[in-house]
C-alpha positions as a printed NumPy array, in Angstrom:
array([[  0.11 ,   0.08 ,   0.356],
       [  1.426,   3.259,  -0.663],
       [  0.661,   6.804,   0.688],
       [ -2.026,   7.771,  -1.582],
       [ -3.845,   4.271,  -0.741],
       [ -3.144,   5.074,   2.684],
       [ -4.8  ,   8.272,   2.584],
       [ -7.81 ,   7.111,   0.685],
       [ -8.175,   4.399,   3.272],
       [ -8.285,   6.821,   6.174],
       [-10.323,   9.184,   4.293],
       [-13.263,   6.371,   3.62 ],
       [-12.688,   5.406,   7.192],
       [-13.068,   8.892,   8.498],
       [-16.409,   9.062,   6.44 ],
       [-17.903,   6.194,   7.491],
       [-17.932,   7.106,  11.238],
       [-20.118,   9.898,   9.999],
       [-24.051,   9.534,  10.385],
       [-25.712,   8.243,   7.335],
       [-27.462,  11.517,   6.308],
       [-24.267,  13.437,   7.075],
       [-22.376,  11.071,   4.93 ],
       [-24.563,  11.184,   2.083],
       [-24.513,  15.049,   2.017],
       [-21.068,  15.028,   1.691],
       [-20.792,  12.629,  -0.862],
       [-23.568,  14.374,  -3.111],
       [-21.928,  17.754,  -2.702],
       [-18.269,  16.817,  -2.724],
       [-17.888,  13.742,  -4.665],
       [-20.787,  14.034,  -7.064],
       [-20.585,  17.933,  -6.848],
       [-24.132,  18.585,  -7.13 ],
       [-25.562,  21.858,  -6.061],
       [-27.241,  22.143,  -2.612],
       [-30.593,  22.632,  -4.295],
       [-30.102,  19.493,  -6.082],
       [-29.228,  17.544,  -3.044],
       [-32.152,  19.034,  -1.191],
       [-34.314,  17.561,  -3.805],
       [-32.92 ,  13.974,  -3.652],
       [-33.178,  14.056,  -0.136],
       [-36.497,  15.511,  -0.098],
       [-35.435,  18.503,   2.609],
       [-34.539,  21.813,   2.122],
       [-31.404,  23.536,   0.905],
       [-30.619,  25.201,   4.453],
       [-30.991,  21.499,   5.946],
       [-28.307,  20.399,   3.365],
       [-26.018,  23.257,   4.434],
       [-26.356,  22.375,   8.064],
       [-25.783,  19.229,   7.42 ],
       [-22.626,  19.703,   5.317],
       [-21.319,  22.197,   7.904],
       [-21.881,  19.473,  10.997],
       [-20.399,  16.864,   8.85 ],
       [-17.002,  18.829,   7.938],
       [-16.943,  20.126,  11.563],
       [-17.003,  16.188,  12.969],
       [-14.475,  15.406,  10.112],
       [-11.957,  18.163,  11.522],
       [-12.474,  17.011,  15.136],
       [-11.665,  13.551,  14.305],
       [ -8.76 ,  14.54 ,  12.264],
       [ -7.435,  17.047,  15.076],
       [ -7.926,  13.977,  17.448],
       [ -6.031,  11.832,  15.664],
       [ -3.151,  14.046,  15.18 ],
       [ -3.126,  14.564,  19.046],
       [ -3.115,  11.067,  20.343],
       [ -5.686,   8.958,  18.124],
       [ -8.776,   9.243,  19.968],
       [-11.769,   8.837,  18.293],
       [-14.728,  11.624,  19.008],
       [-17.551,   9.308,  18.149],
       [-16.554,   7.121,  21.128],
       [-15.95 ,  10.189,  23.36 ],
       [-11.981,   9.986,  23.369],
       [-10.98 ,  13.451,  22.174]])
């Protein structure tokens, strides 16, 4: 496994720790590059809800990355 493979595996692992709805919003917005209005239509919600979920998901990922950098803790299980 090279560094790119390791980074991709780590990213996938982090994404999998997110709640389903957060993960779905990030995948549709970032991987598929869909506009918020389209994601809202797909999920049957509002644009505001999509943007809030996206913001929350990115904050969760930031906290997880920070915890790993400090000492390998996982915010999902309460270890920061």
